[in-house]
XYZ file of C-alpha atoms in Angstrom:
647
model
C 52.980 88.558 70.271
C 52.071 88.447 73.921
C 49.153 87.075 75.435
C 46.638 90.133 76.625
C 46.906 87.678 80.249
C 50.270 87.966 80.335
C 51.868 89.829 83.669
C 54.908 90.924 81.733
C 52.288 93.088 79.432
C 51.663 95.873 82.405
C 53.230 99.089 81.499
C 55.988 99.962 83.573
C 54.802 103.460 84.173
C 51.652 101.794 86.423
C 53.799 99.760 88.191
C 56.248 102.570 89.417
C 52.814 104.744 90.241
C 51.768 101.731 92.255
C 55.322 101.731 93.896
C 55.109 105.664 94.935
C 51.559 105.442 96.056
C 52.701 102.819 98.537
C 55.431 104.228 99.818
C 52.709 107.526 100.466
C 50.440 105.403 102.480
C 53.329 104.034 104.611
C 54.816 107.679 105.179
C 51.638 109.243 106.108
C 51.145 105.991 108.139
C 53.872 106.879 110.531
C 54.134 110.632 110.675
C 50.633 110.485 111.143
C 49.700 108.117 113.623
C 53.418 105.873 114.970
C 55.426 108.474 115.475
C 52.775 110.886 118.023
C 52.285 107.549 119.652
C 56.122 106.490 120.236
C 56.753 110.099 121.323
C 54.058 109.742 123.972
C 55.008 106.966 125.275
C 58.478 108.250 125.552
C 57.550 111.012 127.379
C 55.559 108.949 129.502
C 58.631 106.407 130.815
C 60.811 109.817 131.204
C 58.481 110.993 133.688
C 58.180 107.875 135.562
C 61.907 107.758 135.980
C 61.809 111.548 136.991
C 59.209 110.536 139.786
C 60.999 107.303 140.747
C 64.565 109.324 140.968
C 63.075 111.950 143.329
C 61.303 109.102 145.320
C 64.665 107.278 145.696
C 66.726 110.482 146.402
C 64.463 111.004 149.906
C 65.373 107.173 150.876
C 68.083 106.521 153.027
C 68.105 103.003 152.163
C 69.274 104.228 148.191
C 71.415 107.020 149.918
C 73.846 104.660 151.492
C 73.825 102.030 148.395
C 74.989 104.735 146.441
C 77.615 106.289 148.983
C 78.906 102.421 148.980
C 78.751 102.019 145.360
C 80.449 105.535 144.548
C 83.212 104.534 147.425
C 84.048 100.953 146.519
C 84.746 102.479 142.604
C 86.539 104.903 143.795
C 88.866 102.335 146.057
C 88.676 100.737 142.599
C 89.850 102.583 140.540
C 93.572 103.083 139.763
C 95.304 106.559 141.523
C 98.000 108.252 139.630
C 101.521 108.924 141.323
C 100.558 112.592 142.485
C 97.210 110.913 144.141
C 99.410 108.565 145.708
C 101.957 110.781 146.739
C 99.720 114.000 148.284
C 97.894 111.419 150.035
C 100.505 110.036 152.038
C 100.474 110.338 155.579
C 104.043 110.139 156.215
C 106.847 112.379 155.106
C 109.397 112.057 152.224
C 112.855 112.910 151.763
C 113.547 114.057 149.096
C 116.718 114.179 146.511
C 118.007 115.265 143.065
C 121.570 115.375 140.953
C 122.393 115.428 137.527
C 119.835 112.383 136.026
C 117.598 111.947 138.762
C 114.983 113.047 140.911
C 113.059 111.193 143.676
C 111.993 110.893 147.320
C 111.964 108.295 150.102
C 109.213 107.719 152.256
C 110.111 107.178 155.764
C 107.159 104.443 155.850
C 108.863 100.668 154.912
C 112.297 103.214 153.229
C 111.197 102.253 150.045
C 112.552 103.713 147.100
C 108.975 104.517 145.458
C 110.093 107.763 143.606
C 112.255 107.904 140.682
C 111.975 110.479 138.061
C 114.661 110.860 134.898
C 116.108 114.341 134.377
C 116.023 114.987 130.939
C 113.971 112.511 129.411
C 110.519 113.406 128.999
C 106.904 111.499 128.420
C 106.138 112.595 125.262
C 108.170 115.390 122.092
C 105.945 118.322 124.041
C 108.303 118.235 126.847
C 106.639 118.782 129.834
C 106.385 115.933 131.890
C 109.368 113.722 133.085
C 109.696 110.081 132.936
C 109.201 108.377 136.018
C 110.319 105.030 136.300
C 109.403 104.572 139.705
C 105.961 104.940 141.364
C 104.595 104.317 144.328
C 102.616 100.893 144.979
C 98.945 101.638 144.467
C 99.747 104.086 141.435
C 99.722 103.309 138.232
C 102.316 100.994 136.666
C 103.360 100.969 140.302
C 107.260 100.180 140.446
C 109.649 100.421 143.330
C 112.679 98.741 144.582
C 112.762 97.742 148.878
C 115.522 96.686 150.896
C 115.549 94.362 154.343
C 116.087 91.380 156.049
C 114.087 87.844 156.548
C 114.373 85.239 159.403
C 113.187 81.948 159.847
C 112.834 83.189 163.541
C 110.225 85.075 165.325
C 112.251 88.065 165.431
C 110.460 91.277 164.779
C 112.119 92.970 161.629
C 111.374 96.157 159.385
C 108.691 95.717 156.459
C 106.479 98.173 154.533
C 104.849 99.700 156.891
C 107.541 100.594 159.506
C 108.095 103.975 160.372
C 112.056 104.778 159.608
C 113.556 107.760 161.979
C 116.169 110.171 159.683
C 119.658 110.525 160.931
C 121.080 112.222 157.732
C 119.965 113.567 154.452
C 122.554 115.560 153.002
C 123.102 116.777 148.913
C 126.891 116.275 148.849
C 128.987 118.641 147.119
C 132.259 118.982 145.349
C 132.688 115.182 146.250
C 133.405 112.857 142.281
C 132.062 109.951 143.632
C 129.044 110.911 145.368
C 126.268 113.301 145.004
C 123.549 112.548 148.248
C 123.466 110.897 151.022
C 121.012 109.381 153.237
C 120.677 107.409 156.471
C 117.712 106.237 158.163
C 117.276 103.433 161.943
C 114.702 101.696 163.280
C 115.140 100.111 166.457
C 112.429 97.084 167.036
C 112.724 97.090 170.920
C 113.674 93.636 170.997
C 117.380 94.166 171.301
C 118.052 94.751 167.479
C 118.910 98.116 165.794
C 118.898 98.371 161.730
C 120.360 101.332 159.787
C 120.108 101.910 156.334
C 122.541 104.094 154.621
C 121.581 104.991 150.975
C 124.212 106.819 148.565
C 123.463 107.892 144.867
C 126.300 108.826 142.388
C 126.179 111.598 139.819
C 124.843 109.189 137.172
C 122.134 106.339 137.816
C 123.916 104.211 140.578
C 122.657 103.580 144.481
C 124.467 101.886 146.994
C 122.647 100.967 149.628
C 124.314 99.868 152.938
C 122.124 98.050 155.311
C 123.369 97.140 159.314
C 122.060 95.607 162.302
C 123.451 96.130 165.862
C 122.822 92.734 168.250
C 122.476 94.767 171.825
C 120.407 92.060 172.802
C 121.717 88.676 174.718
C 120.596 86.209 171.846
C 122.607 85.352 169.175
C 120.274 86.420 165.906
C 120.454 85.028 162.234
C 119.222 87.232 159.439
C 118.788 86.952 155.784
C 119.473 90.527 154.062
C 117.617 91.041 150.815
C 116.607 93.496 147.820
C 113.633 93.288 145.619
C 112.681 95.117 142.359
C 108.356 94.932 142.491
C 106.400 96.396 139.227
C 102.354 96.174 138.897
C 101.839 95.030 134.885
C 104.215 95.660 132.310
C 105.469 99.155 131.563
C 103.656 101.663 129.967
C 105.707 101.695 126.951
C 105.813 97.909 126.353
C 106.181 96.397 122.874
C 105.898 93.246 122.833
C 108.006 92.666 119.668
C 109.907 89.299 119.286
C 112.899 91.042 117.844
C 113.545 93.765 120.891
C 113.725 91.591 124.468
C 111.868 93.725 127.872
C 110.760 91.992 130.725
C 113.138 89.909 133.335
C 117.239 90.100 133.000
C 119.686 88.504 134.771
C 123.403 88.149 134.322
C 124.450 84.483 136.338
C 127.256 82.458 136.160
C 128.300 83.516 133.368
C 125.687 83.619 131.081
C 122.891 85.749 130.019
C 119.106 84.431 130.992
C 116.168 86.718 129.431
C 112.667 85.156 130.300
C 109.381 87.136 129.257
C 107.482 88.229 132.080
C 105.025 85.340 130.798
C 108.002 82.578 131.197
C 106.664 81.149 134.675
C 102.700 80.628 135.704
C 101.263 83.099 138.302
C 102.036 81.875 141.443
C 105.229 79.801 140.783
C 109.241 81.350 140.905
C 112.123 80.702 139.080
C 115.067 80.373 141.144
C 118.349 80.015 140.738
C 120.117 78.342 143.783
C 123.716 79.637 144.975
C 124.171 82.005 141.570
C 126.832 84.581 141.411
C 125.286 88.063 139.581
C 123.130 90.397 138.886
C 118.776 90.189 138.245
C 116.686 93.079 137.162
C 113.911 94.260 134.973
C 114.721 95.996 131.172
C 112.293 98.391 129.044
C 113.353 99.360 125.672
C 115.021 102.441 126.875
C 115.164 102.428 130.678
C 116.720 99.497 132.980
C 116.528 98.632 137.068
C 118.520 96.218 138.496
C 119.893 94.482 141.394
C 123.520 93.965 141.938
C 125.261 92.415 144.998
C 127.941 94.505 146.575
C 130.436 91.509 145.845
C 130.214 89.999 142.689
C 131.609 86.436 144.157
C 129.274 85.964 146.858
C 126.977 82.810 146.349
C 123.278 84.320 146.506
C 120.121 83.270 146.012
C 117.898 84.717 142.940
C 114.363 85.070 141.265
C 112.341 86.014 139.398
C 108.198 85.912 140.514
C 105.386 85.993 138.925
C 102.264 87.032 141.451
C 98.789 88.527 141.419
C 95.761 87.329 139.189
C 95.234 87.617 134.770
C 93.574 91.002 135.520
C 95.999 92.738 137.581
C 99.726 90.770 137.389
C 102.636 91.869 139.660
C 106.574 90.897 138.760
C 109.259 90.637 141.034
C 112.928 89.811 140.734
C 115.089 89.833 144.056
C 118.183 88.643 145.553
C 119.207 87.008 148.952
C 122.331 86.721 150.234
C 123.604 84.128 152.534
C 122.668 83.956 156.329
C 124.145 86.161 158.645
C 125.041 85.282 162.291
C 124.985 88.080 164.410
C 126.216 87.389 168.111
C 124.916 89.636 170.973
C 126.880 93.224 170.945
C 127.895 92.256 167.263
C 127.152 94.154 164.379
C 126.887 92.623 160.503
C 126.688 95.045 157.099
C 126.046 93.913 153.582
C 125.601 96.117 150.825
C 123.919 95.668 147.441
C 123.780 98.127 144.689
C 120.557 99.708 142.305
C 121.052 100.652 138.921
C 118.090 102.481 137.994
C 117.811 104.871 134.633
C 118.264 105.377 130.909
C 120.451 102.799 128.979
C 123.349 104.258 128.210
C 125.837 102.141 126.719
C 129.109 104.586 128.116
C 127.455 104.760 131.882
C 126.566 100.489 131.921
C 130.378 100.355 130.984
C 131.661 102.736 133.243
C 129.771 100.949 136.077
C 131.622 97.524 134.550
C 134.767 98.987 135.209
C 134.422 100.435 138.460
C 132.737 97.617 140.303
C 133.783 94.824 138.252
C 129.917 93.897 137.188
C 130.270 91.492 134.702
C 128.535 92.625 131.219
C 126.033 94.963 132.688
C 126.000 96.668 129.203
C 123.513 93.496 128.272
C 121.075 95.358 129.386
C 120.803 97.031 126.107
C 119.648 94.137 124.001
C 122.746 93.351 120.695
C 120.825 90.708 119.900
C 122.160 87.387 118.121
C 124.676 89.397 115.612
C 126.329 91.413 119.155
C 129.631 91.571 117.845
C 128.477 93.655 114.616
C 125.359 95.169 117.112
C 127.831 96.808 119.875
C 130.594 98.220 117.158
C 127.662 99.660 115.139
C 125.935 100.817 118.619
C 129.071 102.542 119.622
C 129.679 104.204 116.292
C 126.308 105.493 115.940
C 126.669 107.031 119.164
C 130.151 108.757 118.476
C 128.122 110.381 115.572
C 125.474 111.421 117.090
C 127.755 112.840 119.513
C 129.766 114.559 116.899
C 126.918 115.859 114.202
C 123.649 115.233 115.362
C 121.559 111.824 115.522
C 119.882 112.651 112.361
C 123.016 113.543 110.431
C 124.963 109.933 112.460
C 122.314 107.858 110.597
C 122.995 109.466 107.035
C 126.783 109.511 107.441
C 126.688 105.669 108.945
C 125.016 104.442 106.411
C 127.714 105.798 103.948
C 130.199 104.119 106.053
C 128.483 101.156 105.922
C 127.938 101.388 101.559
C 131.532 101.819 101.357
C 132.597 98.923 103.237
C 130.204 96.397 101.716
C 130.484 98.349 97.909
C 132.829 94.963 97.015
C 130.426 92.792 98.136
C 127.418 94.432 96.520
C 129.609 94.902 93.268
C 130.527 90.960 92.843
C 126.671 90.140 93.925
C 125.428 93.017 91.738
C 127.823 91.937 88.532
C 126.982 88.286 88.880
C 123.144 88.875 88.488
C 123.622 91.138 85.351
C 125.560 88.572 83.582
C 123.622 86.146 84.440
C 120.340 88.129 83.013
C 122.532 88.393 79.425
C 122.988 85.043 79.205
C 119.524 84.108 79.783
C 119.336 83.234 76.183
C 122.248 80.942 75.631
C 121.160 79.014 79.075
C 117.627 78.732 77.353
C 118.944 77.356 74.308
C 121.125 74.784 76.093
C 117.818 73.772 78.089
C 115.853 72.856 74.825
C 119.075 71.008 73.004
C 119.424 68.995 76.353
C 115.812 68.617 77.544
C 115.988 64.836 77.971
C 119.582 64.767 79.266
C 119.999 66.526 82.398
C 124.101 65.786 83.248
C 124.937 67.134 79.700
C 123.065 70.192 80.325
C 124.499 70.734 83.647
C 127.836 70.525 81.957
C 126.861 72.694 79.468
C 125.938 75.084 81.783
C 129.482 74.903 83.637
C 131.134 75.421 80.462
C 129.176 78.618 79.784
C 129.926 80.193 83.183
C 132.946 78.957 82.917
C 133.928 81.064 78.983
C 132.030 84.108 80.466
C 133.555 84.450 83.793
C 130.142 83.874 85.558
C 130.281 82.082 89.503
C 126.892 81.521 89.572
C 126.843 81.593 93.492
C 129.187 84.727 93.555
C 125.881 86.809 93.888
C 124.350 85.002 96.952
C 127.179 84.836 99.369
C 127.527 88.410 99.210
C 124.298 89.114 100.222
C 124.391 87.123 103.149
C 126.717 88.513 104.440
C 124.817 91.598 104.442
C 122.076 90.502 106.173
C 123.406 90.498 109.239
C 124.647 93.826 109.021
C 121.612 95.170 108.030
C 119.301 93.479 111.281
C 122.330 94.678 113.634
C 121.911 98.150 112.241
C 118.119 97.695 112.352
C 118.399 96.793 116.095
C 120.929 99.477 116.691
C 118.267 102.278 115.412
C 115.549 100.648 117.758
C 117.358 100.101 121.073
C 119.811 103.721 120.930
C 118.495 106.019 123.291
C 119.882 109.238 121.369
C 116.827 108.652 118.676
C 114.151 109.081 121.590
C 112.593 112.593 120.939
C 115.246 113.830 118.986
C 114.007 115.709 115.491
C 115.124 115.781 111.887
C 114.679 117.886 109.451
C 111.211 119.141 108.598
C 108.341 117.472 110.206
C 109.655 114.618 111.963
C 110.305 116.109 116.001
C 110.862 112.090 116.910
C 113.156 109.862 115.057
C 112.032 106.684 117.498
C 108.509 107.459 116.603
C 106.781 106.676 113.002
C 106.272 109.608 110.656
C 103.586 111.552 112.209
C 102.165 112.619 108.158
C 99.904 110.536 105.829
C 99.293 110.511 102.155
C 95.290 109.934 102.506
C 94.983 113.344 103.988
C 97.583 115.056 101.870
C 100.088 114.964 104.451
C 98.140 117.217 106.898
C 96.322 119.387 104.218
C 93.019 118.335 104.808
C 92.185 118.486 108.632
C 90.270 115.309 109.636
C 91.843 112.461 111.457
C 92.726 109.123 110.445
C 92.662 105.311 111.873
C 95.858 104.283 112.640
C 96.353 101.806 109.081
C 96.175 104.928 106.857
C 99.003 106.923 108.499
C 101.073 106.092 106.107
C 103.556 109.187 105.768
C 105.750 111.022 103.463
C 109.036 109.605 104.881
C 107.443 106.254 103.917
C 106.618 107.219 100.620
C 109.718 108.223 99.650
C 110.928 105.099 101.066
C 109.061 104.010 98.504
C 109.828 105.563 95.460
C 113.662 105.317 96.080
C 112.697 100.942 96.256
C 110.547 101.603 92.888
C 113.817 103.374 91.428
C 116.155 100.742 92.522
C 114.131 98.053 91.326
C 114.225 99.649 87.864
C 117.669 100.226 87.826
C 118.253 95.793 88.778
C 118.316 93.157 86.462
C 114.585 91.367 85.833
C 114.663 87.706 87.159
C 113.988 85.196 84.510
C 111.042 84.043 86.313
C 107.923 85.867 85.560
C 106.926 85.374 89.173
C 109.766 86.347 91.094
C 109.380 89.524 88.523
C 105.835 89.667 89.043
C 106.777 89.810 93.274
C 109.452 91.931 92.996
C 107.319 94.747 91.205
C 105.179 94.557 94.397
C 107.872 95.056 96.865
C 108.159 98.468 96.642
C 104.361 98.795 97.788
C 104.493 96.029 99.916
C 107.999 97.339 102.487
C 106.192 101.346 102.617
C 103.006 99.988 103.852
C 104.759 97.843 106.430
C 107.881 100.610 107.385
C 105.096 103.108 107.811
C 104.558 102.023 111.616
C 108.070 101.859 112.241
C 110.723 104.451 113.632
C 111.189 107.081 111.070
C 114.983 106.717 111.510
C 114.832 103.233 110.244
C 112.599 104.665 107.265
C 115.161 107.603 106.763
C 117.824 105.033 106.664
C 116.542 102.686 104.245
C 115.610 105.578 101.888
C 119.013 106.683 102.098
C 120.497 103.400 101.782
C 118.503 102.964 98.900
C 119.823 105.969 96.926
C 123.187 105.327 97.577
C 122.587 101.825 96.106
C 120.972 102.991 93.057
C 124.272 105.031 92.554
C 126.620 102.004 93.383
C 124.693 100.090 90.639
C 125.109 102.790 88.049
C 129.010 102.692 88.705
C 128.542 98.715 88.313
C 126.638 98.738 85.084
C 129.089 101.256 83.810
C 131.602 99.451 83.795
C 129.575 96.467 82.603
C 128.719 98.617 79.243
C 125.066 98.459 79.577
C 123.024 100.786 78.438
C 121.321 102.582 81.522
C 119.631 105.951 82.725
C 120.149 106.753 86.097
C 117.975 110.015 85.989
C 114.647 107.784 84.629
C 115.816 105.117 86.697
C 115.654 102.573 83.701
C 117.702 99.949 82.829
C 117.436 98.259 78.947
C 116.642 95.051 79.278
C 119.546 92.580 79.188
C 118.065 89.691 77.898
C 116.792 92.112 75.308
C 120.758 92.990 74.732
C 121.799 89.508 75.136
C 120.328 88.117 72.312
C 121.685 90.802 70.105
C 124.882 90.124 71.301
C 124.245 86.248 70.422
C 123.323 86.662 67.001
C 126.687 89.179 66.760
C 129.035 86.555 67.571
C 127.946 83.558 65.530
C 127.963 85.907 63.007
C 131.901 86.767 63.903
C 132.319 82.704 64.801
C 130.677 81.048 61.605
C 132.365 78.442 59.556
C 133.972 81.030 57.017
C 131.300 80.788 54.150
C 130.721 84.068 51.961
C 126.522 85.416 53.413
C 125.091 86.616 49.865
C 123.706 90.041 50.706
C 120.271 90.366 48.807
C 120.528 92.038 45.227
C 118.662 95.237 44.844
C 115.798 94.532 42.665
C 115.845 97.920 40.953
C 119.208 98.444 39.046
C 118.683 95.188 36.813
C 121.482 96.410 34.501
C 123.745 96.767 36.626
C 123.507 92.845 37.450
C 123.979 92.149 33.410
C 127.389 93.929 33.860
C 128.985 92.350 36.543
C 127.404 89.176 34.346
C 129.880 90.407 31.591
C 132.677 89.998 33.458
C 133.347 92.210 35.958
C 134.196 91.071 39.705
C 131.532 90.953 42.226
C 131.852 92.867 45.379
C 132.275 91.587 48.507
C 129.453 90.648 50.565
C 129.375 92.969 53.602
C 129.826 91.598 57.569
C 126.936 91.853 59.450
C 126.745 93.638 62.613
């Protein structure tokens, strides 16, 4: 019984009236009286600023602050490549053949300009990729050409005003498709020509002169640079794809990240014979000497501030002596376009560049990387990109189906004799060389190699992060569609389960997109998993049931090619494994996607042959407790029937 004093004794009925009647009070509080008085004094401060804005707009003190504000963000801010380009003050010339499409500007010659024919910005189609800009645009990227003296002499830069002597589109000619030659005389007794030729693919050859009609002898240092403002557009950043700085000296293959050096410093490589250049995932510029044996001088600088970094790579060639009426030419080629593994090659064997196909990054496994590059590019060739990956990865299930089989067939028989190897652990608990004998002698009367099934396996794994790399580096998947709703095999699927795959119309953060391709992906991993023996351990059984979820959350952000390929490759494994346990006599369903346990089996199979293997002893089957007379008879005399084998 409560105390009449006690709190806990109020009805709860007056204490939720109490509640609501507050909550009343504060309500009318603020509708009443707060909220007029906020909205006043808003009022109030807008008309202020309304006064103070007209005031201001009648100063010429504010005027001019705000012309110089308005100018310095619009110095500020970054122009795009048509801004640059209408703004220009001096003319272009322009060019085009089959892959590209550009123009020169006749201030400082530079090759500013560089579009790709045929490869677009985005699956829509309607804007080409330019790989070149001018500087001052965005992702500003050029390559220049000149000379540098450790005299006073006065020579061409960036802002020197070239005169045109040709600019012709040359036709019905193999080996080249334009030509163009520009001089600049300084007025101090030198006169430089530049003559610039582009093949029907992605190649220039650039020719650069100077005529001594002075009476001084003059040394000169001829050059060519590759500048870019910050790192392309398209950059990944992934540890397993290299992009940034390339360079192919002395025979051997140096690929620094544009991070490598500090801002301000160089890294130089002193009398080096080869080529230097910069390589995105799909596109590639780069320097390479006219001879391949001359001794030059090459780098690769890192310049500008944490904000607004600028790369370089360039190459100078040896010093050139030219004595009055004397005239000196050095060439240097620029390989500038998509990287395409037959054009890189063809350029190998023409000008004898040493493994210029390295700009497409093989990776560590290269020698299964290039074979697989080239024959997914033969495919794609033949029946489509989408149809190459499916019929590769056929290719590649049939080659490794041995391997897979003796790794496959080694776990299953090691699942059935689970058992047996758990019995031997508990009869030779405290003697650990007896039970690894024991063990031997098992493997040894059932044909098991217990390590049969982990060789295999990695052997594969190379094969399968060469293929991977092949699917992320080969042009052909860029923009090219499958079937259905993927327009982009190098992109991820476009689709997501969380809005029903495009059902429901509302947008999603970038996490959720996890789409159907993915999913199937999946459920094919989910199938396969069911139709492979469980481990012994009930953790590694416990992570394997997870794997299924855990590979489509993280393959949802990759290419959908990769994803189509793994789904792929997973069915075709589920049907290798239901040719293996055939002919293994376990019981399986491939539609379900179920396989009976083994261990389950196994221990049937135990008790089966000690039954067959026993020490020859008559088993008494147990009487039927019903016919009792029957057991008089055979009492009386007659012979007792033989005790059934059990099965």
């Amino acid at each position: 019984m409560r105390r009449p004093d006690d709190p806990n004794s109020v009805p709860p009925g007056n204490i939720i009236t109490a509640v609501v009647f507050s909550l009343v009070i504060l309500a009318g509080f603020y509708f009443l009286f707060e909220k007029p008085r906020m909205e006043a004094a808003r009022a109030k401060y807008a008309a202020e600023q309304e006064l103070k804005a007209a005031a201001e707009k009648n100063d010429p003190a504010y005027i001019a602050k705000k012309a110089a504000e308005e100018a310095a963000a619009e110095a500020a801010r970054i122009k795009t490549r048509d801004e640059i380009l209408s703004q220009e003050a001096a003319p272009r010339l322009s060019f085009e053949t089959e892959h590209l499409k550009g123009s020169i500007s006749l201030k400082g010659a530079r090759l500013d300009d560089l579009m790709l024919l045929g490869h677009y910005k985005t699956v829509a189609k309607k804007q080409l990729v330019s790989l070149f800009a001018p500087e001052g645009a965005e992702h500003s990227y050029y390559a220049q050409f000149g000379w540098v003296s450790h005299e006073q002499a006065a020579l061409p830069d960036e802002k020197t005003i070239w005169q045109v002597e040709e600019n012709t589109a040359v036709e019905n000619d193999p080996a080249i498709a334009h030509r163009i030659v520009l001089s600049w005389d300084n007025n101090e007794g030198l006169l430089f020509r530049k003559a610039i030729t582009l093949d029907h693919d992605y190649m220039f050859h650039v020719t650069q002169s100077v005529t001594n009609y002075g009476t001084q002898k003059q040394v000169l240092y001829p050059y060519g640079a590759l500048s870019r403002a910050g790192k392309p557009v398209d950059y990944m950043g992934f540890f397993i794809l290299h992009e940034g700085p390339l360079a192919w000296l002395d025979n051997d293959l140096d690929s620094p990240n544009y991070d490598s050096v500090e801002i301000g410093e160089a890294k130089t490589y002193e009398n080096a014979k080869g080529w230097i250049g910069f390589t995105d995932k799909y596109w590639f510029a780069g320097l390479i000497p006219g001879d391949m044996e001359s001794m030059n001088t090459v780098r690769y600088v890192r310049q500008g501030t944490e904000a607004a970094e600028e790369y370089q790579t360039d190459i100078v060639a040896p010093e050139m002596s030219i004595a009055p009426g004397a005239t000196v030419r050095h060439e240097m080629r620029l390989y500038a376009g998509a990287k395409e593994q037959a054009v890189l090659r063809k350029y190998e064997a023409a000008h004898g560049i040493k493994n210029l196909e390295l700009a497409i990054d093989f990776g560590i496994y290269w020698f299964l990387t290039k074979p697989l590059f080239m024959l997914l590019t033969w495919l794609g060739n033949s029946f489509g990109i989408g149809i190459g990956i499916l019929v590769l990865t056929v290719i590649l299930k049939l080659l490794t189906f041995p391997l897979t089989s003796r790794a496959f067939t080694s776990m299953t028989k090691t699942a059935i004799l689970a058992p047996q190897m758990k019995e031997l652990k508990e009869k030779y608990a405290n003697d650990r060389e007896k039970l690894q004998t024991a063990f031997l002698e098992l493997y040894q009367k059932e044909g098991v190699n217990p390590l049969s099934g982990c060789w295999p396996m990695m052997v594969q794994i190379p094969i399968f992060f060469s293929l991977y790399k092949v699917i992320l580096t080969n042009i052909m998947l860029r923009h090219q569609p499958f079937w259905g709703w993927i327009q982009d095999l190098s992109a991820p699927d476009p689709t997501s389960i969380f809005n029903l795959f495009g059902l429901l119309p509302f947008e999603l953060p970038q996490i959720l997109m996890i789409g159907a391709w993915p999913c199937l992906m999946g459920l094919t991993m989910f199938w396969l998993n069911q139709m492979s023996p469980k481990p012994t351990d009930p953790t590694q059984n416990l992570l394997k049931s997870y794997f299924p979820y855990l590979f489509t959350i993280m393959l949802a952000h990759f290419a959908s090619g990769l994803v189509i390929y793994w789904a792929w490759s997973n069915v075709l494994t589920v049907m290798q494994q239901y040719v293996i346990l055939r002919r293994l006599n376990v019981p399986i369903s491939l539609i379900r996607g179920r396989l009976d346990d083994p261990q389950e089996d196994a221990q049937k199979e135990l008790a089966r042959r000690r039954a067959e293997e026993g020490d020859g002893e008559e088993v008494e089957e147990t009487p039927d407790p019903a016919p009792k007379k029957k057991a008089k008879k055979q009492q009386a005399g007659k012979k007792p029937a033989k005790p059934k084998k059990k099965s």
